Coordinates of C-alpha atoms in Angstrom, one line a residue:
Chain S
M1 CA 153.7 -8.3 16.9
Y2 CA 151.6 -5.8 18.8
L3 CA 153.8 -3.4 20.8
T4 CA 152.6 -0.9 23.3
D5 CA 153.6 2.8 22.9
Q6 CA 156.0 2.3 25.8
E7 CA 157.7 -0.7 24.1
K8 CA 157.9 1.3 20.8
R9 CA 159.7 4.1 22.7
I10 CA 162.2 1.6 24.1
L11 CA 162.8 0.3 20.6
D12 CA 163.3 3.8 19.4
G13 CA 166.2 4.1 21.9
R14 CA 164.5 6.7 24.1
H15 CA 165.1 4.6 27.2
G16 CA 168.7 4.0 26.5
E17 CA 170.8 1.7 24.3
A18 CA 170.8 -1.3 26.7
R19 CA 167.0 -1.5 26.9
R20 CA 166.8 -0.9 23.1
M21 CA 169.1 -3.9 22.4
A22 CA 167.5 -6.1 25.0
L23 CA 164.0 -5.5 23.8
S24 CA 165.0 -5.9 20.1
I25 CA 166.4 -9.3 20.8
L26 CA 163.2 -10.3 22.8
V27 CA 160.9 -8.9 20.1
D28 CA 162.8 -10.9 17.4
L29 CA 162.6 -14.0 19.6
G30 CA 158.8 -13.4 19.9
E31 CA 158.5 -13.0 16.1
L32 CA 160.2 -16.4 15.6
F33 CA 157.8 -18.1 17.8
G34 CA 154.6 -16.4 16.7
A35 CA 154.1 -14.3 19.9
E36 CA 151.4 -11.7 19.4
E37 CA 152.6 -9.4 22.2
M38 CA 155.0 -8.9 25.0
M39 CA 154.2 -9.6 28.7
A40 CA 155.6 -8.7 32.1
V41 CA 157.6 -11.1 34.2
S42 CA 158.0 -10.8 37.9
Q43 CA 161.5 -12.2 38.3
V44 CA 164.5 -13.4 36.3
H45 CA 167.2 -16.0 37.0
I46 CA 170.3 -15.2 35.0
D47 CA 172.2 -18.3 33.8
S48 CA 174.9 -16.2 32.0
S49 CA 176.7 -15.4 35.3
V50 CA 179.1 -18.3 35.0
Y51 CA 182.3 -17.7 33.1
M52 CA 182.4 -20.1 30.2
V53 CA 183.7 -18.1 27.3
D54 CA 184.8 -14.5 26.6
A55 CA 181.7 -13.7 24.6
G56 CA 179.7 -13.8 27.9
I57 CA 182.0 -11.2 29.4
E58 CA 181.8 -9.0 26.4
F59 CA 178.0 -9.1 26.4
A60 CA 177.6 -8.4 30.1
Q61 CA 180.1 -5.5 30.1
R62 CA 178.6 -3.9 27.1
M63 CA 175.2 -4.0 28.6
V64 CA 176.5 -2.3 31.7
E65 CA 178.3 0.3 29.7
L66 CA 175.1 1.0 27.8
G67 CA 173.3 1.6 31.0
G68 CA 171.6 -1.8 31.5
R69 CA 170.1 -2.3 34.9
V70 CA 167.7 -5.1 36.0
A71 CA 164.0 -4.0 36.1
V72 CA 162.7 -6.9 38.2
P73 CA 164.1 -9.0 41.1
T74 CA 167.0 -11.0 39.5
S75 CA 169.0 -13.9 40.9
L76 CA 172.3 -15.2 39.6
N77 CA 173.2 -18.7 38.6
I78 CA 176.6 -20.2 39.6
S79 CA 180.0 -18.8 39.0
A80 CA 183.0 -20.8 37.7
V81 CA 184.8 -20.2 41.0
D82 CA 184.2 -20.0 44.8
F83 CA 184.6 -16.2 45.4
E84 CA 185.5 -16.9 49.1
R85 CA 187.6 -20.0 49.0
W86 CA 189.1 -19.8 45.6
K87 CA 192.7 -20.4 46.8
E88 CA 191.7 -23.7 48.4
Y89 CA 189.9 -24.5 45.2
R90 CA 193.1 -23.8 43.2
V91 CA 191.6 -21.7 40.5
S92 CA 193.9 -19.9 38.2
A93 CA 194.4 -16.1 38.5
A94 CA 193.0 -15.8 34.9
L95 CA 189.8 -17.7 35.7
L96 CA 189.3 -15.7 39.0
E97 CA 189.7 -12.4 37.1
K98 CA 187.3 -13.4 34.4
S99 CA 184.8 -14.5 37.0
R100 CA 185.3 -11.2 38.9
S101 CA 184.6 -9.3 35.7
L102 CA 181.2 -11.0 35.4
E103 CA 180.6 -10.5 39.1
R104 CA 181.2 -6.8 38.8
A105 CA 179.0 -6.5 35.7
Y106 CA 176.0 -8.3 37.1
L107 CA 176.2 -6.6 40.5
E108 CA 176.4 -3.3 38.8
M109 CA 173.2 -4.3 36.8
G110 CA 171.6 -4.8 40.2
A111 CA 171.2 -8.6 40.3
A112 CA 171.3 -10.4 43.7
P113 CA 174.6 -12.3 44.4
T114 CA 172.8 -15.6 44.9
W115 CA 175.3 -17.6 42.9
T116 CA 173.2 -20.8 42.8
C117 CA 171.7 -23.1 40.2
A118 CA 168.9 -23.9 42.7
P119 CA 167.3 -20.6 43.3
Y120 CA 164.1 -22.5 44.3
Q121 CA 165.7 -23.8 47.5
Q122 CA 166.4 -20.4 49.0
G123 CA 164.8 -17.0 48.9
M124 CA 163.6 -16.2 45.4
I125 CA 160.8 -18.7 44.9
P126 CA 158.0 -18.0 42.4
R127 CA 154.4 -18.8 43.2
F128 CA 152.2 -21.2 41.3
G129 CA 151.1 -19.6 38.0
E130 CA 153.6 -16.8 38.3
Q131 CA 155.1 -15.6 35.0
I132 CA 158.9 -15.5 35.3
A133 CA 161.9 -15.7 33.0
W134 CA 164.5 -18.2 34.2
G135 CA 167.7 -19.5 32.6
E136 CA 169.5 -22.7 33.9
S137 CA 167.9 -25.8 32.5
N138 CA 167.4 -27.6 35.8
A139 CA 165.8 -24.5 37.4
I140 CA 163.5 -24.0 34.5
A141 CA 162.2 -27.6 34.6
F142 CA 161.8 -27.4 38.4
A143 CA 160.0 -24.0 38.3
N144 CA 157.6 -25.1 35.6
S145 CA 157.0 -28.7 36.7
V146 CA 157.3 -28.8 40.5
I147 CA 156.2 -25.3 41.4
G148 CA 153.9 -24.6 38.5
A149 CA 155.3 -21.2 37.8
R150 CA 155.6 -20.3 34.1
T151 CA 158.8 -19.8 32.1
N152 CA 160.1 -20.7 28.7
R153 CA 163.6 -22.3 28.4
Y154 CA 165.4 -19.0 28.3
G155 CA 168.9 -19.3 26.9
D156 CA 171.9 -17.4 28.2
L157 CA 172.0 -13.7 27.2
V158 CA 168.2 -13.7 26.5
D159 CA 167.8 -14.0 30.3
V160 CA 169.9 -10.8 30.7
C161 CA 167.7 -9.1 28.2
A162 CA 164.6 -10.2 30.1
A163 CA 166.0 -8.8 33.3
I164 CA 166.8 -5.5 31.8
V165 CA 163.3 -4.8 30.4
G166 CA 161.3 -7.1 32.8
R167 CA 159.4 -8.3 29.8
V168 CA 159.3 -11.4 27.5
P169 CA 157.3 -12.3 24.4
R170 CA 154.1 -14.1 25.3
F171 CA 154.5 -17.6 23.8
G172 CA 155.3 -21.2 24.6
L173 CA 155.1 -22.4 28.2
H174 CA 153.8 -19.0 29.4
L175 CA 150.4 -20.0 27.9
S176 CA 148.1 -22.7 29.5
E177 CA 147.3 -24.4 26.3
N178 CA 151.0 -25.1 25.6
R179 CA 151.5 -26.8 29.0
K180 CA 149.4 -29.8 27.9
A181 CA 151.2 -33.2 28.1
E182 CA 151.6 -35.1 24.8
V183 CA 153.4 -38.3 25.9
L184 CA 152.3 -40.6 28.7
I185 CA 155.1 -42.6 30.3
R186 CA 154.1 -45.6 32.4
L187 CA 156.4 -47.4 34.8
K188 CA 156.2 -51.2 34.3
G189 CA 157.4 -53.4 37.1
I190 CA 158.9 -50.4 39.0
S191 CA 157.3 -49.7 42.3
G192 CA 157.6 -50.0 46.1
E193 CA 161.1 -50.7 47.4
M194 CA 162.8 -49.6 44.1
F195 CA 162.0 -46.1 45.2
C196 CA 163.7 -46.5 48.5
D197 CA 167.0 -46.1 46.6
R198 CA 166.7 -42.5 45.6
S199 CA 169.2 -42.8 42.8
I200 CA 166.2 -44.1 40.8
Y201 CA 164.7 -40.6 40.5
P202 CA 167.5 -39.0 38.5
L203 CA 167.6 -42.1 36.3
L204 CA 163.8 -41.9 35.6
G205 CA 164.3 -38.1 34.9
F206 CA 167.1 -39.0 32.5
L207 CA 164.9 -41.5 30.7
L208 CA 162.0 -39.0 30.6
G209 CA 164.2 -36.5 28.9
E210 CA 165.3 -39.0 26.3
I211 CA 161.7 -40.1 25.5
A212 CA 160.2 -36.6 25.6
G213 CA 162.9 -34.8 23.6
D214 CA 161.3 -31.4 23.2
R215 CA 157.8 -32.6 23.9
I216 CA 155.9 -32.5 27.3
A217 CA 155.7 -35.8 29.0
A218 CA 153.6 -37.0 31.9
M219 CA 154.9 -39.9 34.0
E220 CA 152.6 -42.2 36.0
G221 CA 153.7 -44.1 39.0
I222 CA 155.9 -41.8 41.0
P223 CA 155.1 -42.1 44.7
R224 CA 153.2 -39.1 46.1
D225 CA 155.6 -38.8 49.0
V226 CA 158.6 -38.2 46.8
D227 CA 160.9 -35.7 48.5
V228 CA 161.9 -32.3 47.0
D229 CA 165.5 -33.2 46.6
S230 CA 164.6 -36.2 44.5
L231 CA 162.4 -33.9 42.3
K232 CA 165.4 -31.6 42.0
G233 CA 167.6 -34.5 40.8
F234 CA 164.8 -35.7 38.4
S235 CA 164.3 -32.2 36.9
A236 CA 168.0 -31.7 36.4
A237 CA 168.5 -35.1 34.7
A238 CA 165.4 -34.6 32.5
A239 CA 166.6 -31.2 31.3
S240 CA 170.0 -32.6 30.5
S241 CA 168.9 -35.5 28.3
G242 CA 166.1 -33.7 26.6
A243 CA 164.9 -30.2 25.8
V244 CA 162.6 -30.5 28.8
G245 CA 161.1 -27.3 30.2
L246 CA 158.1 -28.9 31.7
F247 CA 157.1 -32.4 32.7
H248 CA 154.1 -33.7 34.7
L249 CA 154.2 -36.3 37.4
I250 CA 150.7 -37.6 37.8
G251 CA 149.4 -37.2 41.3
V252 CA 152.5 -35.3 42.4
T253 CA 153.1 -32.1 40.4
P254 CA 150.5 -29.3 40.7
E255 CA 149.2 -29.2 37.1
A256 CA 148.9 -33.0 37.1
Q257 CA 146.8 -33.9 40.1
T258 CA 145.0 -36.2 37.7
S259 CA 145.8 -37.6 34.3
E260 CA 142.9 -35.6 32.8
M261 CA 144.3 -32.4 34.2
C262 CA 147.7 -32.6 32.5
F263 CA 146.4 -33.9 29.2
Q264 CA 143.7 -31.2 29.4
G265 CA 141.1 -33.8 28.6
A266 CA 142.8 -35.1 25.4
K267 CA 144.3 -38.6 24.8
P268 CA 148.1 -39.0 24.9
A269 CA 149.6 -38.9 21.4
E270 CA 152.0 -41.6 22.5
V271 CA 152.3 -44.1 25.4
V272 CA 155.7 -45.3 26.4
E273 CA 156.7 -47.8 29.1
I274 CA 159.8 -47.7 31.2
T275 CA 160.9 -51.0 32.6
A276 CA 163.5 -51.9 35.3
G277 CA 165.8 -53.0 32.5
M278 CA 165.7 -49.5 31.0
V279 CA 166.6 -48.0 34.3
Q280 CA 169.5 -50.3 34.6
D281 CA 170.6 -49.5 31.0
A282 CA 170.4 -45.8 31.7
E283 CA 172.6 -46.2 34.8
E284 CA 175.1 -48.2 32.8
R285 CA 175.2 -45.6 30.0
L286 CA 176.0 -42.8 32.4
W287 CA 179.1 -44.6 33.7
T288 CA 182.3 -43.9 31.8
A289 CA 184.6 -45.0 34.7
R290 CA 186.1 -48.5 34.5
G291 CA 187.6 -50.2 37.5
E292 CA 187.5 -49.1 41.1
R293 CA 189.7 -46.0 40.9
V294 CA 188.2 -42.7 42.1
D295 CA 189.9 -39.4 42.7
L296 CA 187.0 -37.0 43.4
V297 CA 183.5 -37.4 44.9
A298 CA 181.6 -34.3 43.9
L299 CA 178.1 -33.6 45.2
G300 CA 175.8 -30.7 44.6
C301 CA 174.5 -30.8 41.1
P302 CA 172.2 -29.0 41.4
H303 CA 173.4 -27.3 44.6
F304 CA 173.1 -29.4 47.8
S305 CA 170.2 -28.6 50.1
F306 CA 170.3 -28.4 53.9
M307 CA 168.5 -31.7 54.2
E308 CA 171.0 -33.4 51.9
F309 CA 173.8 -32.0 54.2
R310 CA 172.1 -33.6 57.2
E311 CA 171.8 -36.9 55.4
L312 CA 175.4 -36.7 54.3
A313 CA 176.7 -36.1 57.8
R314 CA 174.6 -39.1 59.1
L315 CA 176.0 -41.4 56.4
V316 CA 179.6 -40.4 57.1
G317 CA 178.9 -41.0 60.8
G318 CA 182.1 -39.7 62.2
R319 CA 184.4 -41.7 59.8
R320 CA 187.1 -40.0 57.7
I321 CA 187.4 -39.7 54.0
H322 CA 190.1 -41.9 52.5
P323 CA 193.4 -39.9 51.9
S324 CA 193.5 -40.8 48.2
V325 CA 190.0 -39.2 47.6
V326 CA 189.0 -35.6 47.5
F327 CA 185.4 -35.0 48.6
W328 CA 183.7 -31.8 47.7
V329 CA 180.1 -30.5 48.1
F330 CA 178.8 -27.5 46.2
T331 CA 176.1 -25.3 47.5
S332 CA 174.7 -21.8 47.6
R333 CA 175.9 -19.1 50.0
T334 CA 172.5 -19.1 51.6
V335 CA 172.5 -22.9 52.4
Y336 CA 176.1 -22.6 53.4
G337 CA 175.1 -20.2 56.1
W338 CA 172.5 -22.7 57.5
V339 CA 175.1 -25.5 57.4
R340 CA 177.6 -23.4 59.2
G341 CA 175.0 -22.3 61.8
S342 CA 173.9 -25.8 62.5
G343 CA 177.3 -27.3 63.3
L344 CA 177.2 -29.6 60.3
L345 CA 180.0 -27.8 58.6
E346 CA 182.4 -28.7 61.4
D347 CA 181.3 -32.4 61.3
L348 CA 182.0 -32.6 57.6
G349 CA 185.3 -30.7 57.9
R350 CA 186.5 -33.2 60.5
A351 CA 185.7 -36.0 58.1
G352 CA 187.8 -34.3 55.4
I353 CA 184.9 -33.0 53.3
G354 CA 185.3 -29.6 51.7
V355 CA 182.2 -27.4 51.1
F356 CA 182.3 -24.8 48.3
T357 CA 179.9 -22.1 47.4
D358 CA 179.1 -20.2 44.2
G359 CA 180.6 -22.8 41.9
C360 CA 179.7 -26.2 40.4
P361 CA 181.2 -29.6 40.2
L362 CA 181.3 -29.3 36.4
Q363 CA 183.4 -26.2 36.6
I364 CA 186.3 -27.6 38.7
P365 CA 189.7 -26.3 37.7
T366 CA 190.9 -29.6 36.5
D367 CA 194.2 -28.3 35.3
S368 CA 195.1 -27.7 39.0
W369 CA 194.1 -31.1 40.2
N370 CA 195.2 -34.5 38.9
F371 CA 191.8 -36.0 38.9
R372 CA 190.8 -38.8 36.4
V373 CA 187.7 -40.3 37.8
M374 CA 184.8 -38.5 39.6
M375 CA 181.8 -40.0 41.4
T376 CA 178.5 -38.2 41.8
N377 CA 174.9 -38.8 42.8
S378 CA 173.7 -36.5 40.0
A379 CA 172.6 -37.9 36.7
K380 CA 172.9 -34.4 35.2
S381 CA 176.5 -34.1 36.4
A382 CA 177.3 -37.6 35.2
N383 CA 175.8 -36.9 31.8
Y384 CA 177.9 -33.8 31.2
C385 CA 181.0 -34.9 33.2
Y386 CA 183.3 -36.2 30.5
S387 CA 182.6 -33.4 27.9
Q388 CA 182.9 -30.6 30.5
T389 CA 185.8 -31.8 32.7
G390 CA 187.5 -34.6 30.8
L391 CA 187.0 -36.9 33.8
D392 CA 185.4 -40.3 33.7
V393 CA 182.4 -40.6 35.9
A394 CA 180.7 -43.1 38.2
Y395 CA 177.1 -42.7 39.4
G396 CA 175.5 -43.9 42.6
N397 CA 173.2 -42.8 45.4
L398 CA 174.4 -40.7 48.3
E399 CA 175.3 -43.8 50.3
D400 CA 177.4 -45.2 47.4
C401 CA 179.2 -41.9 47.2
V402 CA 180.1 -41.8 50.9
E403 CA 181.2 -45.5 51.0
T404 CA 183.3 -44.9 48.0
A405 CA 185.0 -41.9 49.5
V406 CA 185.6 -43.6 52.9
H407 CA 187.1 -46.7 51.3
G408 CA 189.0 -45.0 48.5
R409 CA 187.6 -47.2 45.8
I410 CA 184.3 -47.3 44.0
R411 CA 181.6 -49.1 46.0
R412 CA 178.1 -49.8 44.7
G413 CA 175.2 -51.0 46.6
R414 CA 172.8 -53.3 44.7
P415 CA 169.7 -51.4 43.8
K416 CA 166.5 -53.3 43.3
W417 CA 166.3 -52.7 39.6
R418 CA 169.5 -54.6 38.8
Chain C
M1 CA 172.0 -32.9 -9.3
E2 CA 170.3 -30.0 -7.6
M3 CA 167.5 -30.3 -5.1
R4 CA 165.4 -27.4 -3.8
L5 CA 163.8 -28.0 -0.4
R6 CA 161.2 -25.6 0.9
G7 CA 161.2 -25.1 4.7
Y8 CA 160.4 -22.4 7.2
R9 CA 162.6 -19.5 8.2
V10 CA 163.5 -19.4 11.9
V11 CA 166.4 -16.9 11.9
S12 CA 167.0 -15.0 8.7
G13 CA 170.2 -15.0 6.6
R14 CA 172.0 -16.7 3.8
A15 CA 174.9 -19.1 3.9
R16 CA 176.5 -22.0 2.1
G17 CA 178.5 -24.9 3.3
E18 CA 179.0 -28.7 3.6
V19 CA 176.1 -30.5 5.3
I20 CA 176.8 -32.4 8.5
V21 CA 173.7 -34.3 9.6
T22 CA 172.7 -36.2 12.7
S23 CA 169.5 -37.8 13.9
Q24 CA 170.4 -37.0 17.5
P25 CA 169.6 -33.8 19.4
I26 CA 172.6 -31.6 20.4
S27 CA 173.3 -29.6 23.6
F28 CA 175.9 -27.1 22.6
W29 CA 177.1 -26.7 26.2
G30 CA 178.5 -30.0 27.2
G31 CA 178.3 -31.1 23.5
V32 CA 180.4 -28.7 21.4
D33 CA 183.9 -27.4 22.3
P34 CA 183.5 -23.6 22.0
A35 CA 187.2 -23.1 21.1
T36 CA 187.3 -25.5 18.2
G37 CA 183.7 -26.2 17.1
R38 CA 184.2 -30.0 17.6
V39 CA 181.5 -32.2 19.1
N40 CA 182.9 -33.3 22.4
D41 CA 180.1 -35.3 23.9
P42 CA 181.4 -38.9 23.8
R43 CA 177.8 -40.2 23.6
H44 CA 177.0 -38.3 20.4
E45 CA 177.4 -39.9 17.0
L46 CA 179.2 -36.8 15.7
F47 CA 181.8 -37.1 18.5
G48 CA 185.1 -35.6 17.4
Q49 CA 183.7 -34.0 14.2
S50 CA 183.8 -30.3 13.5
I51 CA 180.6 -28.3 12.9
A52 CA 182.5 -25.1 12.1
G53 CA 181.5 -23.5 8.8
R54 CA 179.1 -26.4 8.0
V55 CA 175.4 -26.5 7.5
L56 CA 174.5 -28.4 10.7
A57 CA 171.4 -30.4 10.5
F58 CA 170.0 -32.0 13.7
P59 CA 166.4 -32.6 14.8
F60 CA 166.2 -30.2 17.8
G61 CA 168.3 -28.9 20.6
K62 CA 168.4 -30.3 24.1
G63 CA 170.1 -29.7 27.5
S64 CA 171.7 -26.6 28.9
S65 CA 170.5 -23.1 28.6
T66 CA 174.1 -22.1 28.0
T67 CA 173.7 -23.4 24.5
S68 CA 173.0 -19.8 23.3
L69 CA 176.2 -18.5 24.9
I70 CA 178.3 -21.2 23.3
I71 CA 176.9 -20.3 19.9
L72 CA 177.7 -16.7 20.5
E73 CA 181.3 -17.7 21.4
L74 CA 181.6 -19.9 18.3
T75 CA 180.6 -16.8 16.3
R76 CA 183.2 -14.7 18.2
V77 CA 186.0 -17.1 17.4
G78 CA 184.9 -17.9 13.9
K79 CA 183.9 -21.6 14.6
A80 CA 180.2 -21.3 14.3
P81 CA 178.2 -23.4 11.9
A82 CA 177.4 -21.6 8.7
A83 CA 173.7 -22.4 9.2
I84 CA 171.5 -24.6 11.3
V85 CA 168.7 -26.9 10.0
N86 CA 166.2 -28.5 12.4
L87 CA 162.9 -30.2 12.5
R88 CA 162.0 -27.9 15.3
T89 CA 164.0 -25.0 16.8
E90 CA 163.4 -24.4 20.5
P91 CA 163.9 -20.9 22.1
I92 CA 167.3 -21.7 23.7
L93 CA 168.8 -22.7 20.4
A94 CA 167.3 -19.8 18.4
A95 CA 168.7 -17.4 21.0
G96 CA 172.3 -18.1 19.9
P97 CA 172.0 -17.0 16.3
L98 CA 169.6 -14.2 17.3
V99 CA 172.1 -12.7 19.8
S100 CA 175.0 -13.2 17.4
R101 CA 173.2 -11.1 14.9
H102 CA 172.3 -8.3 17.3
F103 CA 175.6 -8.3 19.2
Y104 CA 178.3 -9.2 16.6
G105 CA 176.3 -8.4 13.5
R106 CA 177.0 -11.9 12.1
E107 CA 174.4 -14.2 10.6
I108 CA 173.8 -17.8 11.2
P109 CA 170.6 -18.6 9.3
V110 CA 168.3 -21.2 10.9
M111 CA 165.6 -23.1 9.0
T112 CA 163.3 -25.9 9.8
L113 CA 162.3 -28.7 7.3
D114 CA 159.6 -31.2 7.3
P115 CA 160.7 -34.7 8.4
E116 CA 160.5 -36.0 4.8
D117 CA 162.8 -33.3 3.5
F118 CA 165.1 -33.4 6.5
G119 CA 165.5 -37.1 5.7
K120 CA 167.0 -36.2 2.3
L121 CA 170.0 -34.5 3.9
R122 CA 173.3 -36.4 3.8
T123 CA 176.6 -35.5 5.3
G124 CA 179.0 -34.2 2.7
Q125 CA 176.4 -32.6 0.4
H126 CA 176.9 -29.0 -0.5
A127 CA 174.0 -26.8 0.6
E128 CA 173.0 -23.2 0.0
I129 CA 170.5 -21.8 2.5
D130 CA 168.4 -18.8 2.0
A131 CA 166.4 -18.6 5.1
D132 CA 164.6 -15.4 4.1
A133 CA 163.1 -17.3 1.1
S134 CA 162.8 -20.4 3.2
V135 CA 164.8 -22.4 0.6
L136 CA 167.6 -24.9 1.1
T137 CA 169.3 -25.9 -2.1
I138 CA 171.4 -29.1 -2.2
K139 CA 174.1 -29.6 -4.7
D140 CA 175.6 -33.1 -4.6

């Protein structure tokens, strides 16, 4: 790989040990994928900020000790805890301390304490075509597909390296020719009123991820007026069921205003149809809950937006959550400020809904709560729920989640695809 | 019987172990327990089985970008696979063994095989992998 004199000096250790190690890892990564040179990125989103395992703390602390500081604007993904309301959230002292260790390390490096998996719905939003390095699979898919910014699927720790040197190897989705769609997905018998139930979007994303695997798929038939929160749910679901860093929605996403655009003039290598039956099957496969019992309704995977909060308050409509159900919403500190400032927080509080920041429904301290069954409107959350939390999961739209919480037992509307 | 398969080096290193093979992609986060090395995704055909110390063959990675961190932790606690064999290795997956080598100085070689050779792998076979030479040797 060609390296500039400046990059060679970094690899020689003349700019400190943290930058040396960071660039060494990135150069090796580039060698693996045939990159010919390194390139600058304008911003980084670090996924490694959530405490999962001790290796994550060891890595962050060592980088700080070695003098690692971020070289470009850098946002942080979620934490495992809510740093403000951790007592109410019943996190253990041990988990709090480990999360604090990560917090100290990343703030010392100079990252912004955004603590969100949806950096695209607050301040740090890349432009179309901007070269960035993001971790967090849902954010990667959203940035590439919906915004048209350019990032590879950067794994944990590599994102930290990219932040420290502000550079990544030039390969993969950074290059126009690698952003071409290979698979065309057509919707068969899915249109019109089926899209009125917005839980169809994450299900279609989930199916796209399964069909695409690690290829780039283009889907035809998504309504042009799809709202941004549905695209968020779609991206997250696709990136959880496949290795999806980029997808195209023909007529909707910026690099796919026409079919010719996203296939770059070529013919699809494969054409696949999704039927209403497949949507129903995907929905059934996400459910592990049996019966009507529900203990927790958890929303905000990815983090809840301000518009979703408004919709939630409207659906609750002054009713109270059933005493046998815990209802939590997870969001960023930024959106929390808007919700508090708008009066919505008081409305939700009166209904018995708790709002947490920084954390994630998949990181709930299950040891402290006797939950067995969770309901969510996120296909990503539903997909990972059992393996991450040990809880069985039910999936529905926002209205299903609210009616379930108010009545204390699982309620499902009847979507048009069933 | 011995079978030599030629592949492509992704991450260098040498290892040996018992093959465990699946046709399904794996997300390490939400798919593998970082404390035990057991597959904990109930939808996965390897659910409940351990990948620790084995030559883990799966077509390609999927899902969370935390995959690389889970691989680093598996290395830290001694539950990492001995080696990884894929059809295609995506950047998030490659990052795990790469950082493990730079940070803990431990090798998890990664190789890719063509579909035809990948299809010759069976769970329970004993394999020696020399990623530098891009050779996987199967000893039944």
